[in-house]
GROMACS .gro file of C-alpha atoms in nm:
model
  342
    1UNK     CA    1   2.046   0.073   0.614
    2UNK     CA    2   2.131   0.402   0.504
    3UNK     CA    3   1.866   0.676   0.373
    4UNK     CA    4   1.964   0.915   0.120
    5UNK     CA    5   1.882   1.284   0.279
    6UNK     CA    6   2.009   1.623   0.215
    7UNK     CA    7   2.088   1.740   0.588
    8UNK     CA    8   2.194   2.065   0.722
    9UNK     CA    9   2.427   2.090   1.045
   10UNK     CA   10   2.507   2.372   1.264
   11UNK     CA   11   2.829   2.215   1.350
   12UNK     CA   12   3.094   2.059   1.085
   13UNK     CA   13   3.228   1.726   1.096
   14UNK     CA   14   3.560   1.590   0.922
   15UNK     CA   15   3.526   1.469   0.594
   16UNK     CA   16   3.163   1.561   0.590
   17UNK     CA   17   3.023   1.823   0.341
   18UNK     CA   18   2.765   2.049   0.493
   19UNK     CA   19   2.468   2.094   0.267
   20UNK     CA   20   2.170   2.344   0.338
   21UNK     CA   21   1.845   2.190   0.341
   22UNK     CA   22   1.624   2.284   0.025
   23UNK     CA   23   1.295   2.473   0.133
   24UNK     CA   24   1.018   2.209   0.127
   25UNK     CA   25   0.732   2.371   0.311
   26UNK     CA   26   0.531   2.469   0.011
   27UNK     CA   27   0.661   2.172  -0.231
   28UNK     CA   28   0.402   1.898  -0.248
   29UNK     CA   29   0.664   1.651  -0.407
   30UNK     CA   30   0.848   1.666  -0.068
   31UNK     CA   31   0.577   1.736   0.192
   32UNK     CA   32   0.203   1.707   0.170
   33UNK     CA   33  -0.076   1.850   0.398
   34UNK     CA   34  -0.459   1.761   0.451
   35UNK     CA   35  -0.575   2.015   0.158
   36UNK     CA   36  -0.349   1.850  -0.123
   37UNK     CA   37  -0.446   1.495  -0.006
   38UNK     CA   38  -0.847   1.609   0.008
   39UNK     CA   39  -0.795   1.733  -0.345
   40UNK     CA   40  -0.728   1.399  -0.467
   41UNK     CA   41  -1.113   1.302  -0.410
   42UNK     CA   42  -1.206   1.407  -0.745
   43UNK     CA   43  -0.934   1.229  -0.935
   44UNK     CA   44  -0.994   0.903  -0.736
   45UNK     CA   45  -1.348   0.886  -0.893
   46UNK     CA   46  -1.143   0.704  -1.199
   47UNK     CA   47  -1.002   0.440  -0.984
   48UNK     CA   48  -1.193   0.091  -0.918
   49UNK     CA   49  -1.081  -0.145  -0.649
   50UNK     CA   50  -1.412  -0.372  -0.697
   51UNK     CA   51  -1.351  -0.765  -0.756
   52UNK     CA   52  -1.401  -0.750  -1.122
   53UNK     CA   53  -1.092  -0.586  -1.306
   54UNK     CA   54  -1.002  -0.496  -1.666
   55UNK     CA   55  -0.754  -0.764  -1.797
   56UNK     CA   56  -0.459  -0.527  -1.779
   57UNK     CA   57  -0.537  -0.467  -1.412
   58UNK     CA   58  -0.270  -0.617  -1.142
   59UNK     CA   59  -0.551  -0.774  -0.990
   60UNK     CA   60  -0.656  -0.997  -1.286
   61UNK     CA   61  -0.472  -1.263  -1.456
   62UNK     CA   62  -0.269  -1.567  -1.325
   63UNK     CA   63  -0.146  -1.428  -1.013
   64UNK     CA   64  -0.430  -1.187  -0.910
   65UNK     CA   65  -0.564  -1.126  -0.576
   66UNK     CA   66  -0.812  -1.377  -0.445
   67UNK     CA   67  -1.088  -1.077  -0.445
   68UNK     CA   68  -1.389  -1.248  -0.305
   69UNK     CA   69  -1.638  -0.987  -0.356
   70UNK     CA   70  -1.906  -0.918  -0.114
   71UNK     CA   71  -2.001  -1.223   0.085
   72UNK     CA   72  -2.357  -1.366   0.142
   73UNK     CA   73  -2.594  -1.384   0.428
   74UNK     CA   74  -2.846  -1.605   0.464
   75UNK     CA   75  -3.192  -1.479   0.427
   76UNK     CA   76  -3.446  -1.751   0.479
   77UNK     CA   77  -3.569  -2.107   0.339
   78UNK     CA   78  -3.874  -2.094   0.111
   79UNK     CA   79  -4.081  -2.317  -0.130
   80UNK     CA   80  -3.897  -2.333  -0.486
   81UNK     CA   81  -4.057  -2.106  -0.737
   82UNK     CA   82  -4.025  -2.203  -1.123
   83UNK     CA   83  -3.811  -1.868  -1.166
   84UNK     CA   84  -3.547  -2.001  -0.911
   85UNK     CA   85  -3.206  -2.117  -0.973
   86UNK     CA   86  -3.222  -2.483  -0.914
   87UNK     CA   87  -2.876  -2.480  -0.796
   88UNK     CA   88  -3.048  -2.305  -0.488
   89UNK     CA   89  -3.246  -2.580  -0.393
   90UNK     CA   90  -3.159  -2.731  -0.040
   91UNK     CA   91  -3.196  -3.113  -0.103
   92UNK     CA   92  -3.186  -3.210   0.284
   93UNK     CA   93  -3.500  -2.997   0.341
   94UNK     CA   94  -3.655  -3.087   0.015
   95UNK     CA   95  -3.623  -3.467   0.131
   96UNK     CA   96  -3.747  -3.414   0.452
   97UNK     CA   97  -4.072  -3.207   0.351
   98UNK     CA   98  -4.130  -3.376   0.031
   99UNK     CA   99  -4.172  -3.050  -0.145
  100UNK     CA  100  -3.862  -2.878  -0.309
  101UNK     CA  101  -3.727  -2.572  -0.089
  102UNK     CA  102  -3.454  -2.313  -0.171
  103UNK     CA  103  -3.211  -2.128   0.029
  104UNK     CA  104  -3.221  -1.740  -0.025
  105UNK     CA  105  -2.922  -1.525   0.035
  106UNK     CA  106  -2.873  -1.147   0.039
  107UNK     CA  107  -2.548  -0.969  -0.071
  108UNK     CA  108  -2.341  -0.832   0.226
  109UNK     CA  109  -2.340  -0.444   0.206
  110UNK     CA  110  -1.991  -0.392   0.208
  111UNK     CA  111  -1.621  -0.528   0.199
  112UNK     CA  112  -1.417  -0.324   0.449
  113UNK     CA  113  -1.092  -0.204   0.325
  114UNK     CA  114  -0.784  -0.128   0.526
  115UNK     CA  115  -0.489   0.092   0.390
  116UNK     CA  116  -0.156   0.096   0.575
  117UNK     CA  117   0.051   0.390   0.469
  118UNK     CA  118   0.421   0.383   0.565
  119UNK     CA  119   0.548   0.739   0.678
  120UNK     CA  120   0.890   0.644   0.833
  121UNK     CA  121   1.208   0.802   0.781
  122UNK     CA  122   1.287   0.539   0.539
  123UNK     CA  123   1.040   0.675   0.308
  124UNK     CA  124   1.178   1.025   0.316
  125UNK     CA  125   1.403   0.977   0.021
  126UNK     CA  126   1.351   1.087  -0.326
  127UNK     CA  127   1.623   1.156  -0.623
  128UNK     CA  128   1.403   1.271  -0.897
  129UNK     CA  129   0.999   1.381  -0.912
  130UNK     CA  130   0.895   1.320  -0.520
  131UNK     CA  131   0.965   1.137  -0.215
  132UNK     CA  132   0.855   0.775  -0.149
  133UNK     CA  133   0.686   0.916   0.165
  134UNK     CA  134   0.481   1.166  -0.075
  135UNK     CA  135   0.393   0.893  -0.319
  136UNK     CA  136   0.263   0.662  -0.053
  137UNK     CA  137   0.051   0.946   0.099
  138UNK     CA  138  -0.103   1.041  -0.221
  139UNK     CA  139  -0.153   0.672  -0.309
  140UNK     CA  140  -0.354   0.598   0.042
  141UNK     CA  141  -0.548   0.893  -0.012
  142UNK     CA  142  -0.663   0.828  -0.366
  143UNK     CA  143  -0.755   0.463  -0.230
  144UNK     CA  144  -0.944   0.623   0.075
  145UNK     CA  145  -1.154   0.798  -0.157
  146UNK     CA  146  -1.213   0.529  -0.392
  147UNK     CA  147  -1.337   0.262  -0.154
  148UNK     CA  148  -1.626   0.472  -0.016
  149UNK     CA  149  -1.723   0.541  -0.373
  150UNK     CA  150  -1.784   0.145  -0.380
  151UNK     CA  151  -2.005   0.161  -0.069
  152UNK     CA  152  -1.735   0.009   0.152
  153UNK     CA  153  -1.594   0.101   0.464
  154UNK     CA  154  -1.272   0.234   0.494
  155UNK     CA  155  -1.009   0.236   0.769
  156UNK     CA  156  -0.623   0.260   0.769
  157UNK     CA  157  -0.303   0.234   0.976
  158UNK     CA  158  -0.033   0.521   0.946
  159UNK     CA  159   0.299   0.390   1.008
  160UNK     CA  160   0.563   0.617   1.193
  161UNK     CA  161   0.906   0.535   1.364
  162UNK     CA  162   0.740   0.592   1.706
  163UNK     CA  163   0.452   0.394   1.648
  164UNK     CA  164   0.134   0.346   1.464
  165UNK     CA  165  -0.193   0.539   1.433
  166UNK     CA  166  -0.476   0.281   1.386
  167UNK     CA  167  -0.826   0.362   1.280
  168UNK     CA  168  -1.102   0.040   1.220
  169UNK     CA  169  -1.281   0.056   0.865
  170UNK     CA  170  -1.586   0.283   0.929
  171UNK     CA  171  -1.840   0.444   0.654
  172UNK     CA  172  -1.834   0.846   0.749
  173UNK     CA  173  -1.680   1.122   0.617
  174UNK     CA  174  -1.538   1.250   0.975
  175UNK     CA  175  -1.338   0.911   0.998
  176UNK     CA  176  -1.204   0.961   0.648
  177UNK     CA  177  -1.084   1.318   0.714
  178UNK     CA  178  -0.926   1.207   1.040
  179UNK     CA  179  -0.732   0.947   0.872
  180UNK     CA  180  -0.600   1.193   0.613
  181UNK     CA  181  -0.517   1.435   0.871
  182UNK     CA  182  -0.292   1.177   1.040
  183UNK     CA  183  -0.114   1.080   0.731
  184UNK     CA  184  -0.051   1.448   0.638
  185UNK     CA  185   0.086   1.515   1.013
  186UNK     CA  186   0.326   1.219   1.012
  187UNK     CA  187   0.450   1.315   0.641
  188UNK     CA  188   0.525   1.692   0.770
  189UNK     CA  189   0.738   1.548   1.082
  190UNK     CA  190   0.980   1.383   0.798
  191UNK     CA  191   1.260   1.610   0.761
  192UNK     CA  192   1.637   1.595   0.725
  193UNK     CA  193   1.715   1.707   1.107
  194UNK     CA  194   1.457   1.457   1.254
  195UNK     CA  195   1.596   1.302   1.569
  196UNK     CA  196   1.721   0.944   1.516
  197UNK     CA  197   1.471   0.666   1.612
  198UNK     CA  198   1.444   0.280   1.592
  199UNK     CA  199   1.210   0.218   1.285
  200UNK     CA  200   0.879   0.032   1.344
  201UNK     CA  201   0.926  -0.322   1.233
  202UNK     CA  202   0.672  -0.464   0.996
  203UNK     CA  203   0.622  -0.730   1.265
  204UNK     CA  204   0.450  -0.460   1.451
  205UNK     CA  205   0.270  -0.299   1.147
  206UNK     CA  206   0.135  -0.664   1.044
  207UNK     CA  207   0.019  -0.755   1.416
  208UNK     CA  208  -0.191  -0.456   1.399
  209UNK     CA  209  -0.337  -0.544   1.064
  210UNK     CA  210  -0.398  -0.875   1.213
  211UNK     CA  211  -0.602  -0.742   1.481
  212UNK     CA  212  -0.830  -0.549   1.298
  213UNK     CA  213  -0.851  -0.735   0.940
  214UNK     CA  214  -0.943  -1.095   1.086
  215UNK     CA  215  -1.144  -1.188   0.759
  216UNK     CA  216  -1.300  -1.060   0.429
  217UNK     CA  217  -1.120  -0.722   0.423
  218UNK     CA  218  -0.925  -0.591   0.140
  219UNK     CA  219  -0.566  -0.489   0.266
  220UNK     CA  220  -0.344  -0.235   0.083
  221UNK     CA  221   0.018  -0.233   0.246
  222UNK     CA  222   0.217   0.087   0.105
  223UNK     CA  223   0.575   0.072   0.189
  224UNK     CA  224   0.913   0.026   0.120
  225UNK     CA  225   0.887  -0.295   0.339
  226UNK     CA  226   1.200  -0.188   0.517
  227UNK     CA  227   1.299  -0.408   0.853
  228UNK     CA  228   1.121  -0.742   0.800
  229UNK     CA  229   1.115  -0.903   1.125
  230UNK     CA  230   1.131  -1.267   1.220
  231UNK     CA  231   0.744  -1.323   1.224
  232UNK     CA  232   0.680  -1.108   0.913
  233UNK     CA  233   0.634  -1.384   0.673
  234UNK     CA  234   0.431  -1.572   0.945
  235UNK     CA  235   0.167  -1.270   1.008
  236UNK     CA  236   0.160  -1.186   0.627
  237UNK     CA  237   0.048  -1.545   0.562
  238UNK     CA  238  -0.212  -1.546   0.813
  239UNK     CA  239  -0.345  -1.226   0.696
  240UNK     CA  240  -0.363  -1.323   0.325
  241UNK     CA  241  -0.532  -1.650   0.419
  242UNK     CA  242  -0.848  -1.478   0.488
  243UNK     CA  243  -0.824  -1.137   0.340
  244UNK     CA  244  -0.718  -1.003   0.007
  245UNK     CA  245  -0.390  -0.866   0.055
  246UNK     CA  246  -0.228  -0.616  -0.230
  247UNK     CA  247   0.141  -0.521  -0.189
  248UNK     CA  248   0.217  -0.189  -0.298
  249UNK     CA  249   0.596  -0.111  -0.277
  250UNK     CA  250   0.713   0.239  -0.334
  251UNK     CA  251   1.060   0.259  -0.531
  252UNK     CA  252   1.284   0.512  -0.626
  253UNK     CA  253   1.464   0.474  -0.982
  254UNK     CA  254   1.776   0.421  -0.764
  255UNK     CA  255   1.622   0.116  -0.603
  256UNK     CA  256   1.627  -0.064  -0.932
  257UNK     CA  257   1.964   0.036  -1.054
  258UNK     CA  258   2.215   0.266  -0.884
  259UNK     CA  259   2.335   0.499  -1.114
  260UNK     CA  260   2.706   0.544  -1.178
  261UNK     CA  261   2.887   0.865  -1.086
  262UNK     CA  262   2.647   0.971  -0.818
  263UNK     CA  263   2.758   1.175  -0.528
  264UNK     CA  264   2.525   1.233  -0.256
  265UNK     CA  265   2.523   1.308   0.113
  266UNK     CA  266   2.352   1.019   0.306
  267UNK     CA  267   2.261   0.977   0.665
  268UNK     CA  268   2.139   0.704   0.919
  269UNK     CA  269   1.954   0.959   1.108
  270UNK     CA  270   2.248   1.065   1.303
  271UNK     CA  271   2.569   1.059   1.119
  272UNK     CA  272   2.630   1.188   0.754
  273UNK     CA  273   2.876   1.106   0.503
  274UNK     CA  274   2.918   1.135   0.133
  275UNK     CA  275   2.817   0.840  -0.099
  276UNK     CA  276   3.032   0.822  -0.410
  277UNK     CA  277   2.945   0.564  -0.676
  278UNK     CA  278   3.215   0.595  -0.884
  279UNK     CA  279   3.338   0.309  -0.718
  280UNK     CA  280   3.250  -0.023  -0.878
  281UNK     CA  281   3.239  -0.219  -0.545
  282UNK     CA  282   3.008   0.056  -0.398
  283UNK     CA  283   2.769   0.017  -0.684
  284UNK     CA  284   2.783  -0.354  -0.682
  285UNK     CA  285   2.695  -0.378  -0.301
  286UNK     CA  286   2.413  -0.129  -0.336
  287UNK     CA  287   2.259  -0.326  -0.635
  288UNK     CA  288   2.281  -0.636  -0.459
  289UNK     CA  289   2.115  -0.485  -0.134
  290UNK     CA  290   1.828  -0.362  -0.395
  291UNK     CA  291   1.781  -0.715  -0.577
  292UNK     CA  292   1.741  -0.874  -0.224
  293UNK     CA  293   1.482  -0.646  -0.118
  294UNK     CA  294   1.285  -0.728  -0.430
  295UNK     CA  295   1.362  -1.093  -0.414
  296UNK     CA  296   1.150  -1.066  -0.088
  297UNK     CA  297   0.857  -0.876  -0.230
  298UNK     CA  298   0.868  -1.132  -0.511
  299UNK     CA  299   0.889  -1.418  -0.292
  300UNK     CA  300   0.568  -1.322  -0.116
  301UNK     CA  301   0.383  -1.267  -0.438
  302UNK     CA  302   0.464  -1.634  -0.569
  303UNK     CA  303   0.406  -1.810  -0.246
  304UNK     CA  304   0.101  -1.630  -0.146
  305UNK     CA  305  -0.042  -1.512  -0.468
  306UNK     CA  306  -0.018  -1.149  -0.365
  307UNK     CA  307  -0.069  -0.913  -0.642
  308UNK     CA  308   0.200  -0.637  -0.654
  309UNK     CA  309   0.131  -0.284  -0.758
  310UNK     CA  310   0.475  -0.114  -0.771
  311UNK     CA  311   0.479   0.285  -0.738
  312UNK     CA  312   0.765   0.482  -0.856
  313UNK     CA  313   0.859   0.834  -0.718
  314UNK     CA  314   0.982   0.905  -1.070
  315UNK     CA  315   0.626   1.027  -1.183
  316UNK     CA  316   0.288   1.135  -1.051
  317UNK     CA  317   0.094   0.886  -0.839
  318UNK     CA  318  -0.264   0.877  -0.995
  319UNK     CA  319  -0.154   0.760  -1.370
  320UNK     CA  320   0.047   0.501  -1.220
  321UNK     CA  321  -0.250   0.385  -1.036
  322UNK     CA  322  -0.464   0.401  -1.352
  323UNK     CA  323  -0.215   0.169  -1.527
  324UNK     CA  324  -0.180  -0.059  -1.257
  325UNK     CA  325  -0.557  -0.093  -1.251
  326UNK     CA  326  -0.577  -0.140  -1.627
  327UNK     CA  327  -0.768   0.192  -1.645
  328UNK     CA  328  -0.509   0.319  -1.924
  329UNK     CA  329  -0.250   0.163  -2.182
  330UNK     CA  330   0.081   0.054  -2.004
  331UNK     CA  331   0.361   0.287  -2.095
  332UNK     CA  332   0.731   0.278  -1.967
  333UNK     CA  333   0.823   0.450  -1.672
  334UNK     CA  334   1.112   0.697  -1.657
  335UNK     CA  335   1.456   0.545  -1.663
  336UNK     CA  336   1.779   0.667  -1.460
  337UNK     CA  337   1.906   0.835  -1.777
  338UNK     CA  338   1.557   1.007  -1.835
  339UNK     CA  339   1.555   1.147  -1.480
  340UNK     CA  340   1.908   1.254  -1.518
  341UNK     CA  341   1.842   1.440  -1.858
  342UNK     CA  342   1.535   1.628  -1.710
   0.00000   0.00000   0.00000
């Protein structure tokens, strides 16, 4: 798979156009730092990841997540009181003692959340507003701030090409800051001249998720879902069987439909070439690849009932999440033509 990147080279190659890399150190649309992610704490107050969702939320409706809410812990058996719900009567104990008894439960304190954020080189791609890696980092930060507001623990996994950073769900500010710092650090290392590396497979990522989220977790998978492995579906189905999994694919407008007459430098991390979509065969081949990628995610959605909250690089992250969660009325995302006109 090729990643669209503008690269700078110290040496020229035959048939390759050398293009200077843009200055991105201060542009939060290309790279994010810890301060930028921490600044999202205020906006995150508007988000709601609790089981009860608005009707317009992607987590509500026919194919909604099986958001279980907080579980119940058994507290005690006691005699029935007139104000008790008759459905709480334990009929076996009642028959044995001759007096009506009820089982009393208390609600669990929290439902842990595990946020998986992809920061591999395949995410360092964007043709309009922002890079996929930046959109994913912002979405992860917004979710990480929203979860503690619900009195739940939050943890995360940062996916890099050379491995994973994992943090089990905790309820303290230091752990949250450490998670955001790892996201920012991984994001900063993504650049056009990064040395080539074998991308981390989804199998490795999902195995790490399974080791942490054994049951009753909210799992957010924020990725472009590249490098599907032979065990991906088995691992995903196992995780979804005992947890609430939400797929958050991050896409660029060209991932929906490749624009015609696009001329761009492309790279696989080592070699560089020029992509010219003035060829009908080239456009069809790339659109077919994009359709197959979308079909994989749609199959997971239908087969396991996993909600899909797709994010685009074409606009800011916060309003997209607000629309997906039904907090604001839906609107049409920018099209390739609108992006080109801007």
